[in-house]
Coordinates of C-alpha atoms in Angstrom, one line a residue:
Chain A
M1 CA 0.0 0.0 0.0
S2 CA 1.8 3.1 -1.1
A3 CA 0.8 6.7 -1.2
L4 CA -2.6 6.6 0.5
K5 CA -4.6 9.6 -0.1
V6 CA -4.5 11.8 3.0
D7 CA -5.3 15.4 3.7
Q8 CA -2.0 16.3 5.3
V9 CA 1.4 14.7 6.0
L10 CA 3.4 15.4 9.1
D11 CA 7.1 14.6 9.0
C12 CA 8.4 13.6 12.5
K13 CA 11.3 11.6 11.3
G14 CA 14.3 11.8 13.6
L15 CA 12.2 13.3 16.4
A16 CA 12.1 11.5 19.8
C17 CA 9.1 11.3 22.1
P18 CA 7.3 13.4 23.1
M19 CA 7.6 15.4 19.9
P20 CA 5.7 13.1 17.5
V21 CA 2.6 13.2 19.8
V22 CA 3.0 17.0 20.5
R23 CA 3.3 17.8 16.8
T24 CA 0.4 15.5 15.9
K25 CA -1.9 17.1 18.4
K26 CA -1.0 20.6 17.1
T27 CA -1.4 19.6 13.4
L28 CA -4.7 17.9 14.0
E29 CA -6.0 21.1 15.6
G30 CA -5.6 22.8 12.2
L31 CA -7.5 20.0 10.3
N32 CA -11.2 19.8 9.6
T33 CA -13.3 17.0 11.2
G34 CA -13.0 13.9 9.2
E35 CA -9.7 14.7 7.5
V36 CA -6.9 12.2 7.7
L37 CA -3.4 13.0 8.8
E38 CA -0.4 10.8 8.0
I39 CA 2.4 11.0 10.5
M40 CA 5.9 9.7 9.5
A41 CA 8.1 8.9 12.5
T42 CA 11.2 6.9 13.2
D43 CA 10.8 6.7 16.9
R44 CA 9.5 3.2 17.7
G45 CA 7.9 4.6 20.9
S46 CA 5.6 6.6 18.6
V47 CA 3.6 3.5 17.8
A48 CA 2.1 2.7 21.3
D49 CA 2.1 6.4 22.2
L50 CA 0.1 7.7 19.2
Q51 CA -2.4 4.8 19.6
G52 CA -2.7 5.6 23.3
W53 CA -3.1 9.3 22.7
A54 CA -5.8 8.7 19.9
K55 CA -7.7 6.4 22.2
R56 CA -7.7 8.9 24.9
T57 CA -8.7 11.9 22.8
G58 CA -11.3 10.0 20.7
H59 CA -9.5 10.6 17.4
Q60 CA -9.5 7.5 15.1
Y61 CA -6.2 5.7 14.8
I62 CA -6.8 4.1 11.4
G63 CA -3.6 2.1 11.0
L64 CA 0.1 1.7 10.7
K65 CA 2.4 0.9 7.9
E66 CA 6.2 0.3 8.2
S67 CA 8.5 1.1 5.3
G68 CA 12.2 0.6 6.1
Q69 CA 12.9 2.6 9.3
V70 CA 9.8 4.8 9.0
F71 CA 6.5 4.3 10.7
H72 CA 3.5 5.7 8.8
H73 CA 0.6 6.4 11.1
Y74 CA -2.9 7.3 9.8
I75 CA -5.1 9.3 12.1
R76 CA -8.5 10.7 11.3
K77 CA -9.8 13.8 13.1
V78 CA -13.0 12.9 14.9
D79 CA -15.8 15.2 15.8
P80 CA -17.1 14.3 19.2
T81 CA -20.7 14.6 17.9
E82 CA -20.0 11.8 15.4
L83 CA -19.7 9.4 18.4
K84 CA -23.3 10.1 19.3
E85 CA -24.6 8.3 16.2
A86 CA -27.5 10.7 15.7
V87 CA -29.1 8.6 13.0
S88 CA -32.0 10.3 11.2
Y89 CA -32.2 8.5 7.8
P90 CA -35.0 6.0 8.3
H91 CA -34.0 3.1 6.0
T92 CA -31.4 1.0 7.6
I93 CA -29.9 -2.5 7.4
T94 CA -27.9 -4.4 10.0
P95 CA -24.4 -5.6 9.4
E96 CA -25.7 -9.2 10.2
E97 CA -28.2 -8.9 7.3
V98 CA -25.6 -7.6 4.9
K99 CA -23.3 -10.4 5.9
A100 CA -26.1 -13.0 5.4
R101 CA -27.1 -11.7 2.0
L102 CA -23.5 -11.6 0.8
S103 CA -23.0 -15.2 2.0
Q104 CA -26.0 -16.3 -0.1
G105 CA -24.2 -15.0 -3.1
E106 CA -26.3 -11.9 -3.6
A107 CA -24.5 -9.1 -5.5
L108 CA -24.9 -6.0 -3.4
H109 CA -23.9 -2.5 -4.3
I110 CA -22.0 -1.4 -1.2
V111 CA -20.6 2.1 -1.1
D112 CA -18.0 2.8 1.6
V113 CA -18.0 6.5 2.4
R114 CA -15.0 6.5 4.7
E115 CA -11.7 8.1 3.9
P116 CA -9.4 6.2 1.5
A117 CA -6.9 5.4 4.3
E118 CA -9.7 3.8 6.4
F119 CA -10.9 1.9 3.4
A120 CA -7.4 0.6 2.7
F121 CA -6.9 -0.8 6.2
G122 CA -10.0 -3.0 5.8
H123 CA -13.3 -3.0 3.9
I124 CA -16.1 -5.3 2.9
P125 CA -15.1 -7.2 -0.2
G126 CA -16.6 -5.7 -3.3
A127 CA -17.4 -2.3 -1.7
L128 CA -16.8 0.8 -3.8
S129 CA -14.8 3.6 -2.1
I130 CA -16.3 7.1 -2.3
P131 CA -15.5 9.3 0.7
V132 CA -18.5 11.2 1.9
G133 CA -16.9 14.5 0.9
D134 CA -16.6 13.4 -2.7
L135 CA -20.0 11.9 -3.1
D136 CA -21.7 14.9 -4.6
N137 CA -19.1 15.0 -7.4
R138 CA -19.1 11.3 -8.1
L139 CA -22.8 10.6 -8.4
D140 CA -22.3 9.6 -12.1
E141 CA -20.7 6.4 -10.8
L142 CA -24.0 5.4 -9.1
D143 CA -27.1 4.4 -11.1
A144 CA -30.2 5.8 -9.4
S145 CA -32.2 2.7 -10.4
D146 CA -29.9 0.4 -8.4
S147 CA -30.2 -0.4 -4.7
F148 CA -27.3 0.7 -2.5
I149 CA -26.0 -0.1 1.0
I150 CA -23.9 2.8 2.5
V151 CA -21.2 2.0 5.0
C152 CA -18.9 4.0 7.2
R153 CA -17.1 3.4 10.5
S154 CA -20.0 4.0 13.0
G155 CA -23.1 4.6 10.8
Y156 CA -22.9 8.4 11.2
R157 CA -21.2 9.5 7.9
S158 CA -23.2 6.9 6.0
D159 CA -26.4 8.4 7.5
L160 CA -25.4 11.8 6.1
A161 CA -24.5 10.1 2.8
C162 CA -27.9 8.4 2.6
Q163 CA -29.7 11.8 3.2
L164 CA -27.7 13.4 0.4
L165 CA -28.4 10.5 -2.0
E166 CA -32.2 10.8 -1.2
E167 CA -32.1 14.5 -2.1
K168 CA -30.4 13.6 -5.4
G169 CA -33.1 11.2 -6.3
Y170 CA -31.8 7.8 -5.1
H171 CA -34.7 6.0 -3.4
K172 CA -33.4 2.5 -2.9
V173 CA -30.6 3.3 -0.4
K174 CA -30.0 1.7 3.0
N175 CA -27.7 2.8 5.8
M176 CA -25.7 0.0 7.4
V177 CA -26.2 0.9 11.1
H178 CA -23.1 0.8 13.5
G179 CA -20.9 0.6 10.4
M180 CA -17.6 -1.3 10.2
N181 CA -17.3 -1.1 14.0
A182 CA -20.0 -3.8 14.1
W183 CA -18.8 -5.8 11.0
D184 CA -17.5 -9.3 11.8
G185 CA -17.7 -10.6 8.2
D186 CA -14.8 -10.9 5.7
I187 CA -12.7 -7.9 5.1
L188 CA -10.3 -7.0 2.4
I189 CA -7.1 -5.1 3.1
N190 CA -5.2 -3.3 0.3
D191 CA -1.5 -4.1 0.2
Chain B
M1 CA 10.1 35.0 34.3
T2 CA 12.9 32.7 35.3
T3 CA 13.1 29.3 33.7
P4 CA 12.4 26.7 36.3
T5 CA 15.1 24.2 36.8
V6 CA 14.7 20.5 36.7
T7 CA 17.6 18.2 37.4
K8 CA 18.7 15.0 35.7
M9 CA 19.0 12.0 38.0
S10 CA 21.4 9.3 36.8
A11 CA 20.8 5.5 37.1
K12 CA 23.6 5.4 39.6
E13 CA 21.8 7.9 41.8
V14 CA 18.5 6.0 41.5
T15 CA 20.4 2.9 42.6
R16 CA 21.5 4.7 45.8
F17 CA 17.9 5.2 46.7
I18 CA 17.1 1.5 46.1
I19 CA 20.0 0.1 48.0
G20 CA 19.6 2.6 50.8
K21 CA 15.8 1.9 50.9
E22 CA 15.2 5.6 50.8
A23 CA 11.9 7.2 49.8
L24 CA 11.5 8.2 46.2
F25 CA 8.3 8.9 44.3
I26 CA 8.3 8.0 40.7
L27 CA 5.9 9.4 38.1
D28 CA 6.3 7.0 35.2
V29 CA 5.0 8.7 32.0
R30 CA 5.4 5.8 29.6
N31 CA 2.3 4.2 28.1
E32 CA 0.3 1.8 30.3
D33 CA 1.5 -1.5 28.7
A34 CA 5.1 -0.5 29.0
Y35 CA 4.6 0.3 32.7
Q36 CA 2.7 -2.8 33.5
D37 CA 5.4 -4.9 31.8
W38 CA 8.4 -3.4 33.6
K39 CA 9.1 -0.6 36.0
I40 CA 11.6 0.6 38.6
E41 CA 11.1 -1.1 41.9
G42 CA 12.6 -0.8 45.3
E43 CA 11.5 -1.0 49.0
G44 CA 11.4 2.8 49.3
I45 CA 9.9 3.4 45.9
V46 CA 6.3 4.3 45.2
S47 CA 5.4 4.8 41.6
I48 CA 2.4 5.8 39.6
N49 CA 1.8 5.8 35.9
I50 CA 0.2 8.6 33.9
P51 CA 1.3 8.5 30.2
Y52 CA 2.8 11.8 29.1
Y53 CA 0.3 12.2 26.3
E54 CA -2.4 12.6 28.9
L55 CA -0.5 15.6 30.3
L56 CA -0.1 17.6 27.1
D57 CA -2.9 20.0 27.9
E58 CA -2.7 20.3 31.6
I59 CA -0.3 19.0 34.3
E60 CA -2.8 19.4 37.1
P61 CA -3.9 15.7 37.1
A62 CA -0.3 14.7 37.8
L63 CA 0.4 17.5 40.2
K64 CA -2.5 16.4 42.4
Q65 CA -1.2 12.9 42.8
L66 CA 2.3 13.8 43.9
P67 CA 3.2 13.6 47.6
P68 CA 4.0 17.1 49.1
E69 CA 7.4 16.6 50.7
Q70 CA 9.3 14.1 48.7
P71 CA 11.6 14.1 45.7
V72 CA 9.8 13.2 42.5
L73 CA 11.5 11.4 39.7
V74 CA 9.8 11.5 36.3
V75 CA 10.6 8.4 34.1
C76 CA 10.0 7.6 30.5
A77 CA 11.4 5.3 27.8
K78 CA 14.3 7.4 26.6
E79 CA 14.4 10.7 28.5
G80 CA 12.6 13.3 26.3
S81 CA 9.1 12.9 27.6
S82 CA 10.1 12.8 31.2
Q83 CA 12.1 16.0 30.8
F84 CA 9.0 17.6 29.1
V85 CA 6.7 16.5 32.0
A86 CA 9.3 17.4 34.7
E87 CA 9.6 21.0 33.3
Q88 CA 5.8 21.4 33.3
L89 CA 5.7 20.3 36.9
A90 CA 8.5 22.7 37.8
E91 CA 6.7 25.5 36.0
A92 CA 3.6 24.8 38.0
G93 CA 5.6 25.4 41.1
R94 CA 6.6 21.9 42.1
K95 CA 10.0 21.7 43.8
D96 CA 12.4 18.7 44.0
V97 CA 11.6 17.4 40.5
F98 CA 14.0 15.2 38.6
Y99 CA 14.0 13.2 35.4
L100 CA 15.8 9.9 34.7
E101 CA 18.9 10.4 32.5
G102 CA 18.6 8.1 29.5
G103 CA 15.1 6.9 30.6
M104 CA 14.4 3.2 31.0
K105 CA 16.9 2.4 28.2
G106 CA 19.6 3.9 30.4
W107 CA 18.2 2.2 33.4
S108 CA 18.3 -1.2 31.6
E109 CA 22.0 -0.7 30.8
Y110 CA 23.4 0.5 34.1
L111 CA 25.7 -1.8 36.0
E112 CA 26.5 -1.2 39.7
P113 CA 29.9 -2.7 40.8
V114 CA 29.8 -4.2 44.3
K115 CA 32.9 -5.6 45.9
I116 CA 32.0 -9.0 47.2
A117 CA 35.3 -10.1 48.9
D118 CA 39.1 -10.2 49.1
L119 CA 40.2 -13.6 48.1
S120 CA 42.6 -15.8 50.0
Q121 CA 45.5 -15.3 47.6
G122 CA 45.2 -11.5 47.5
G123 CA 42.7 -11.3 44.7
E124 CA 39.4 -9.6 44.6
L125 CA 35.9 -10.6 43.6
Y126 CA 33.4 -8.1 42.2
Q127 CA 29.7 -8.5 41.4
F128 CA 28.1 -6.2 38.8
V129 CA 24.5 -5.6 39.5
R130 CA 22.4 -4.7 36.5
M131 CA 19.6 -3.0 38.5
G132 CA 17.1 -2.6 35.6
K133 CA 17.2 -6.1 34.4
G134 CA 18.2 -8.1 37.5
C135 CA 21.3 -9.6 35.7
L136 CA 24.4 -10.3 37.7
S137 CA 27.9 -10.7 36.4
Y138 CA 31.3 -11.1 38.1
M139 CA 34.9 -10.2 37.9
I140 CA 37.8 -11.9 39.5
I141 CA 41.1 -10.0 39.7
S142 CA 44.4 -11.4 40.8
E143 CA 48.0 -10.4 40.2
G144 CA 47.2 -8.2 37.3
E145 CA 45.0 -10.8 35.6
A146 CA 41.2 -10.9 35.4
A147 CA 38.3 -13.1 34.5
I148 CA 34.7 -12.0 33.8
I149 CA 31.7 -14.3 34.2
D150 CA 28.3 -13.9 32.6
S151 CA 29.2 -10.5 31.0
A152 CA 26.5 -8.1 30.1
R153 CA 26.3 -6.6 26.6
M154 CA 27.6 -3.3 27.9
T155 CA 31.3 -3.7 28.7
D156 CA 32.2 -0.1 29.8
A157 CA 31.9 -0.9 33.5
Y158 CA 34.2 -3.9 33.3
Q159 CA 36.7 -2.0 31.2
Q160 CA 36.7 0.8 33.8
L161 CA 37.4 -1.5 36.6
L162 CA 40.1 -3.3 34.6
A163 CA 41.7 0.0 34.0
D164 CA 41.4 1.1 37.6
K165 CA 43.0 -2.1 38.8
G166 CA 45.6 -2.2 36.0
A167 CA 44.5 -5.7 35.2
V168 CA 44.4 -7.6 31.9
L169 CA 41.4 -9.7 31.0
T170 CA 42.6 -13.3 30.4
H171 CA 39.4 -15.3 30.6
V172 CA 35.7 -14.8 29.9
M173 CA 33.1 -17.4 30.9
D174 CA 29.4 -17.8 30.5
T175 CA 27.7 -20.2 32.9
H176 CA 25.2 -21.0 30.1
L177 CA 23.8 -19.8 26.8
H178 CA 21.8 -16.7 27.9
A179 CA 18.2 -16.2 26.7
D180 CA 17.4 -12.9 28.5
H181 CA 20.4 -10.8 27.6
I182 CA 23.1 -10.5 25.0
S183 CA 26.4 -11.7 26.3
G184 CA 29.4 -9.3 26.1
G185 CA 31.7 -12.3 26.2
R186 CA 32.7 -12.3 22.6
T187 CA 33.3 -8.6 22.4
L188 CA 35.5 -8.7 25.6
A189 CA 37.4 -11.8 24.5
A190 CA 38.2 -10.2 21.2
K191 CA 39.2 -6.8 22.7
Y192 CA 41.6 -8.3 25.3
D193 CA 42.6 -11.4 23.3
A194 CA 41.2 -13.4 26.2
Q195 CA 39.9 -17.0 26.1
Y196 CA 36.1 -17.3 25.9
H197 CA 34.8 -20.4 27.7
L198 CA 31.4 -21.8 27.1
P199 CA 29.7 -25.1 28.2
P200 CA 30.0 -27.3 25.1
K201 CA 26.5 -28.7 25.3
D202 CA 25.0 -25.2 25.1
A203 CA 27.5 -24.2 22.4
E204 CA 26.8 -26.8 19.8
E205 CA 25.4 -24.3 17.3
V206 CA 27.7 -21.4 17.9
T207 CA 29.4 -19.9 14.9
F208 CA 32.7 -18.8 16.6
D209 CA 35.7 -20.5 18.3
Y210 CA 35.5 -21.0 22.1
T211 CA 37.1 -23.0 24.8
K212 CA 35.1 -25.8 26.3
L213 CA 34.2 -25.6 30.0
V214 CA 34.7 -29.1 31.4
E215 CA 34.7 -30.5 34.9
G216 CA 38.2 -31.1 36.2
S217 CA 39.8 -28.5 33.9
N218 CA 40.2 -25.6 36.3
I219 CA 40.8 -22.0 35.2
V220 CA 43.5 -20.1 36.8
V221 CA 43.5 -16.3 37.3
G222 CA 46.7 -14.6 38.4
K223 CA 50.0 -16.2 39.4
E224 CA 48.8 -17.0 42.9
E225 CA 46.2 -19.2 41.5
I226 CA 42.6 -18.2 42.1
I227 CA 41.1 -21.5 41.1
V228 CA 37.9 -21.4 39.2
Q229 CA 36.4 -24.9 39.3
P230 CA 33.6 -25.7 36.8
I231 CA 30.9 -28.1 37.9
Y232 CA 28.4 -29.5 35.4
T233 CA 24.9 -28.5 36.7
P234 CA 22.3 -29.0 33.9
G235 CA 18.7 -27.9 34.3
H236 CA 18.2 -24.3 33.2
T237 CA 20.0 -25.2 30.0
I238 CA 21.5 -28.6 29.2
G239 CA 25.0 -27.2 29.5
S240 CA 24.6 -25.0 32.6
T241 CA 27.8 -25.0 34.5
S242 CA 28.5 -23.6 38.0
F243 CA 31.9 -22.3 39.3
I244 CA 33.5 -22.6 42.7
I245 CA 36.0 -19.8 43.4
D246 CA 38.6 -20.0 46.1
D247 CA 36.6 -22.8 47.9
Q248 CA 34.2 -20.0 49.2
Y249 CA 32.0 -18.8 46.4
L250 CA 29.5 -20.7 44.2
L251 CA 28.6 -19.0 41.0
S252 CA 25.3 -20.7 40.4
G253 CA 24.3 -19.2 37.0
D254 CA 20.6 -19.4 36.4
I255 CA 20.2 -22.7 38.3
L256 CA 19.8 -21.4 41.8
F257 CA 18.8 -17.9 42.9
I258 CA 18.4 -16.4 46.3
E259 CA 14.6 -16.6 46.5
S260 CA 13.8 -18.9 43.6
I261 CA 15.2 -21.4 41.2
G262 CA 15.9 -21.4 37.4
R263 CA 13.2 -22.2 34.8
P264 CA 14.0 -25.0 32.4
D265 CA 11.8 -23.9 29.5
L266 CA 13.7 -21.2 27.6
A267 CA 15.3 -23.5 25.1
G268 CA 12.0 -25.2 24.5
L269 CA 12.8 -28.4 26.4
A270 CA 11.2 -27.9 29.8
E271 CA 10.0 -31.5 30.2
D272 CA 13.3 -32.9 29.1
W273 CA 15.3 -30.9 31.6
V274 CA 13.1 -31.1 34.7
G275 CA 15.0 -34.2 35.9
D276 CA 18.3 -32.6 35.3
L277 CA 17.3 -29.5 37.2
R278 CA 16.0 -31.5 40.1
E279 CA 19.1 -33.7 40.2
T280 CA 21.3 -30.6 40.2
L281 CA 19.4 -28.8 43.0
Y282 CA 18.5 -31.7 45.2
A283 CA 21.6 -33.9 44.8
R284 CA 24.6 -32.2 43.2
Y285 CA 24.4 -28.9 45.1
K286 CA 23.4 -30.8 48.2
Q287 CA 26.9 -32.5 48.3
L288 CA 28.6 -29.1 48.2
P289 CA 29.8 -27.5 51.5
E290 CA 27.1 -25.5 53.1
H291 CA 29.4 -22.6 53.9
L292 CA 29.6 -21.7 50.2
M293 CA 28.3 -18.2 49.3
V294 CA 25.9 -18.6 46.4
L295 CA 26.3 -15.8 43.8
P296 CA 23.6 -16.2 41.1
A297 CA 23.4 -14.7 37.6
H298 CA 20.1 -13.0 38.4
F299 CA 17.8 -11.6 41.0
A300 CA 14.0 -11.1 40.5
S301 CA 13.0 -8.8 43.4
P302 CA 14.7 -5.8 45.2
S303 CA 14.2 -7.8 48.4
E304 CA 17.1 -10.0 47.2
L305 CA 19.5 -7.0 47.4
G306 CA 21.7 -6.9 50.4
E307 CA 22.8 -3.8 52.3
D308 CA 25.5 -2.7 49.9
G309 CA 23.4 -3.9 46.9
R310 CA 25.0 -7.3 46.7
V311 CA 23.0 -10.4 45.8
A312 CA 24.4 -13.3 47.8
G313 CA 23.3 -16.0 50.2
Q314 CA 24.9 -19.0 52.0
L315 CA 24.1 -22.3 50.4
G316 CA 23.1 -23.8 53.8
V317 CA 20.7 -20.9 54.4
L318 CA 19.2 -21.2 51.0
Y319 CA 18.5 -24.9 51.7
Q320 CA 16.5 -23.7 54.7
H321 CA 14.6 -20.8 53.1
N322 CA 14.5 -20.9 49.3
P323 CA 11.0 -22.3 48.4
G324 CA 12.5 -23.9 45.2
L325 CA 14.6 -26.2 47.4
H326 CA 11.6 -27.4 49.4
I327 CA 9.5 -29.2 46.9
H328 CA 9.9 -32.8 48.0
D329 CA 7.4 -34.5 45.7
E330 CA 8.8 -35.0 42.2
E331 CA 5.5 -34.5 40.4
E332 CA 4.9 -31.3 42.3
F333 CA 8.4 -30.1 41.3
R334 CA 7.7 -30.9 37.7
R335 CA 4.5 -28.9 37.8
T336 CA 6.2 -25.9 39.6
V337 CA 8.9 -25.6 37.0
T338 CA 6.9 -26.3 33.9
E339 CA 3.4 -24.9 34.5
N340 CA 2.1 -21.4 35.2
L341 CA 5.6 -19.9 34.5
P342 CA 6.0 -16.2 34.2
P343 CA 5.9 -15.0 30.5
Q344 CA 9.1 -15.8 28.7
P345 CA 11.6 -12.9 28.3
H346 CA 11.2 -10.6 25.4
A347 CA 12.8 -11.7 22.1
Y348 CA 14.5 -14.6 24.0
Q349 CA 14.8 -16.7 20.9
D350 CA 16.6 -14.0 19.0
I351 CA 18.8 -13.3 22.0
R352 CA 19.8 -17.0 22.0
K353 CA 20.6 -16.8 18.3
T354 CA 22.6 -13.6 18.8
N355 CA 24.6 -15.3 21.6
M356 CA 25.3 -18.2 19.2
G357 CA 26.6 -15.8 16.6
K358 CA 23.8 -16.6 14.2
L359 CA 22.3 -13.1 14.3
E360 CA 24.2 -9.9 14.3
P361 CA 21.7 -7.1 15.0
D362 CA 22.8 -3.5 15.2
E363 CA 23.2 -1.9 18.6
D364 CA 19.8 -0.2 18.6
T365 CA 18.1 -3.5 17.9
Q366 CA 20.1 -5.3 20.6
R367 CA 19.0 -2.7 23.1
E368 CA 15.4 -3.1 22.0
M369 CA 15.7 -6.9 22.3
E370 CA 16.8 -6.6 25.9
I371 CA 14.1 -4.1 27.0
G372 CA 11.9 -5.4 29.8
P373 CA 12.3 -7.4 32.9
N374 CA 14.3 -10.5 33.5
R375 CA 12.2 -13.7 33.8
C376 CA 14.6 -16.5 34.3
A377 CA 13.2 -17.7 37.7
V378 CA 10.2 -19.9 38.1
H379 CA 8.7 -17.5 40.7
D380 CA 7.7 -14.1 39.5
N381 CA 8.0 -11.6 42.4

């Protein structure tokens, strides 16, 4: 997996703790909610510490890639309101049902609206990646006569995506509630 | 505004607190897993853990938990984060704040030399206590010659003592193939052109030349003959060999500790070696004179440190008090040394390969491989 699409890259190579975490915190403050930051660091201690810091602050630690001596961390800025799962789009489907239908060989149109880095670190096989922010510009990839299942991490971004699709004339759309957090079926990881 | 001052505390100074059982409060700012796995311990030491990344916004949560009238040592993995937190504490008005020089990496590498005794022929015996990892190594000096047993990877402390005493290193021995730390034996032997002795049964796969340790073939240090007598004592490893020095001191390697006994599982052959371990502890050692002072290759708990930091105990006393020497039922003994053992040391298989010469990791990797506690005993204190 090389050159994942991210919103900003922070170079902390050669810096020892606490600097990778201090810089990450400061840089993330300047990003918008939902944007993904890649942090490059050479300090091995950054691995456990960035994960610990993200867990504590509620930001999403998406994943880690190692190339040579460099650790590439992917962190997504999380808005505290996202954690509340304020679902308002009425048509939903559970992860269990999606899993069952896939296992019966049904061809589903699954759209994963998370960021590309999140998608790369694990998604439902066959899902199409369109980050929620790009959806408006990429509607030509989706045929309004088809049925769609929209997926994100927790069910919040997919809820927003479903509302947007409904406005645009898509009427056979379901939000997968609880998102990938609740998914225990097969996942595909991009290498 | 004046810059508040925080002071570095060296591993040597921390050692003084531990040996003197003095009160020291430690704020360990590493992540929780690292702290749970391994931390600085001592009878006068109280420590708490708050990861530094929880203190980036405000130092108040830490400040509230510090005792009012006591020096506070902030500890992290390598130094940077502890200095960062210590400075914030000082800025908030806290006095008597220190941070650990070199962090836990430095702590893991520090060796405290303790003189054990003057020997009968005018020689000296030193023990090097690796406080952070619980490893013990030894130097015998006599008539300008020296031998080192169970050397640590870091050889500076030995080289310093050799220079202070004007002695030349002639022999290096390892009681067994170590699984918890990287031996400095090869490095030292090469540097001083000394003989490197290993138990042949542990050294079947080594990639370099060595001299075989065999019973009956004594090693002499100095003209006046400090005799080092190898005794074959299998159990922790199949080759484990003990040494008797000057008829007074029994270097027991990882077979017998002060408050525990060695574990037989680190080379993957626990069941095979249980019988050997029992034979060594309950028969071979039993035949040795009770007055011998046991000097092991490890300690597991600060309670094993004597008043000057030494780790030693008379064989006769150990036969009375060491729980590992009081398991009379063979089946119970087998269960004790093979079941419910503490976790195996970090990277122990790679450490064994490095000690065989099969792996040659760079210094940073070697350091990383050794990070963590020592776990060579069956009892985890």
